[in-house]
Amino acid sequence: LTREVLVLYHHNKVELITHVSAGGGYYYPCPGGGGTCGPAITPDGNFRALSFAPGWVTVPLGYMYNPVFFIGRAYAIHGDIPVPLQPVSHGCVRIPMYIAAFFHKLVHLGARHGTPVYIRGLAPGTR
């Protein structure tokens, strides 16, 4: 997160590197107008690629394209517009649309055998 970059390994070799936009650290309106939610932080820790949903998916905070979920159905690596070179998401990991078109094909899914997702650090400006 400190560098806003995703690196995907396959058999201990780099298969993909792309910039990302993680949680921006700001507070945002709660879904349904129920006050203020947040802060918009991408959690760090060890996770797994759990599931995939094709196309544009509607979630309480907006839309995400081809999400690969790593914490329930709340946090995902997904395509979006825009993916600026700074953290602006609500907490998910945004990737460029052209990467989201095939990213799900590069990972294994499932709680036991899903591709590990390691998130480290804090996005710039969220400390």
Coordinates of C-alpha atoms in Angstrom, one line a residue:
L1 CA 0.0 0.0 0.0
T2 CA 2.8 2.4 0.7
R3 CA 3.8 2.2 -2.9
E4 CA 0.3 1.7 -4.3
V5 CA 1.4 -1.3 -6.4
L6 CA 0.1 -4.9 -6.9
V7 CA 2.6 -7.6 -7.7
L8 CA 1.2 -11.0 -8.7
Y9 CA 3.6 -14.0 -8.5
H10 CA 3.2 -17.4 -10.2
H11 CA 5.6 -20.1 -9.1
N12 CA 7.7 -17.5 -7.3
K13 CA 8.1 -15.5 -10.5
V14 CA 6.6 -12.1 -11.2
E15 CA 3.6 -12.5 -13.5
L16 CA 2.0 -9.0 -13.3
I17 CA 2.8 -5.6 -11.8
T18 CA 0.3 -2.8 -11.9
H19 CA -0.4 0.4 -10.0
V20 CA -3.4 0.4 -7.7
S21 CA -5.5 2.9 -5.8
A22 CA -6.3 1.7 -2.2
G23 CA -8.3 3.3 0.6
G24 CA -7.9 7.1 0.8
G25 CA -8.3 7.5 4.6
Y26 CA -11.2 9.9 4.2
Y27 CA -14.7 9.7 5.8
Y28 CA -17.7 9.2 3.4
P29 CA -21.5 9.2 3.6
C30 CA -23.0 5.9 4.8
P31 CA -25.1 4.0 2.3
G32 CA -28.7 5.2 2.6
G33 CA -27.8 8.6 4.0
G34 CA -27.3 7.3 7.6
G35 CA -24.5 9.7 8.6
T36 CA -20.8 9.4 8.0
C37 CA -18.9 6.1 7.6
G38 CA -15.2 5.3 7.2
P39 CA -12.4 5.9 7.4
A40 CA -11.7 4.6 3.9
I41 CA -8.8 2.2 4.8
T42 CA -7.6 -0.9 3.0
P43 CA -6.9 -3.4 5.8
D44 CA -3.5 -4.9 5.9
G45 CA -3.0 -8.6 6.6
N46 CA -3.0 -12.1 5.0
F47 CA -6.0 -13.0 3.0
R48 CA -7.0 -15.3 0.1
A49 CA -8.8 -14.7 -3.2
L50 CA -12.2 -16.0 -2.3
S51 CA -14.7 -15.4 -5.1
F52 CA -15.2 -13.6 -8.4
A53 CA -18.2 -11.8 -9.8
P54 CA -18.3 -10.9 -13.5
G55 CA -19.0 -7.5 -15.0
W56 CA -20.2 -4.4 -13.2
V57 CA -21.4 -5.4 -9.7
T58 CA -23.5 -3.1 -7.5
V59 CA -22.4 -2.9 -3.9
P60 CA -23.6 -0.6 -1.0
L61 CA -20.8 2.0 -1.8
G62 CA -21.1 2.0 -5.6
Y63 CA -19.9 -0.2 -8.4
M64 CA -16.9 -2.4 -9.1
Y65 CA -15.9 -4.2 -12.2
N66 CA -14.9 -7.9 -12.2
P67 CA -14.3 -8.0 -8.4
V68 CA -12.1 -10.7 -6.9
F69 CA -13.2 -10.6 -3.3
F70 CA -10.6 -11.2 -0.5
I71 CA -12.7 -10.4 2.6
G72 CA -16.2 -11.8 2.3
R73 CA -18.1 -9.7 -0.2
A74 CA -16.9 -6.4 1.3
Y75 CA -13.3 -6.0 0.1
A76 CA -12.1 -6.8 -3.4
I77 CA -9.4 -6.2 -6.0
H78 CA -11.5 -4.7 -8.8
G79 CA -11.5 -2.6 -11.9
D80 CA -12.8 1.0 -11.7
I81 CA -12.6 4.4 -13.4
P82 CA -10.5 6.2 -12.4
V83 CA -7.5 4.5 -10.9
P84 CA -5.3 7.5 -10.0
L85 CA -1.8 7.3 -8.7
Q86 CA -3.0 8.1 -5.2
P87 CA -5.3 6.3 -2.7
V88 CA -8.9 7.3 -3.3
S89 CA -11.0 4.1 -2.8
H90 CA -13.4 3.4 0.0
G91 CA -11.1 0.5 1.1
C92 CA -11.0 -1.9 -1.9
V93 CA -8.0 -2.2 -4.2
R94 CA -8.7 -0.5 -7.5
I95 CA -6.9 -1.8 -10.6
P96 CA -7.0 -0.5 -14.2
M97 CA -10.0 -1.7 -16.2
Y98 CA -7.8 -3.4 -18.8
I99 CA -6.1 -5.4 -16.0
A100 CA -9.5 -6.2 -14.4
A101 CA -10.6 -7.8 -17.7
F102 CA -8.3 -10.7 -17.1
F103 CA -7.0 -10.5 -13.5
H104 CA -9.5 -13.1 -12.2
K105 CA -8.1 -15.7 -14.7
L106 CA -4.7 -15.4 -13.1
V107 CA -5.8 -16.3 -9.5
H108 CA -7.2 -19.3 -7.8
L109 CA -10.4 -18.8 -5.8
G110 CA -11.5 -20.3 -2.5
A111 CA -11.1 -20.1 1.2
R112 CA -8.7 -23.0 1.4
H113 CA -6.8 -22.9 -1.9
G114 CA -7.3 -19.4 -3.1
T115 CA -4.4 -17.3 -4.2
P116 CA -2.8 -15.6 -1.2
V117 CA -3.4 -11.9 -1.0
Y118 CA -0.8 -10.1 1.2
I119 CA -1.6 -6.5 1.9
R120 CA 1.2 -4.5 3.7
G121 CA 1.6 -1.0 4.8
L122 CA -0.6 2.1 4.8
A123 CA -1.6 4.0 1.7
P124 CA 0.0 7.4 1.5
G125 CA -1.9 10.1 3.4
T126 CA -3.8 7.6 5.6
R127 CA -1.6 7.7 8.6

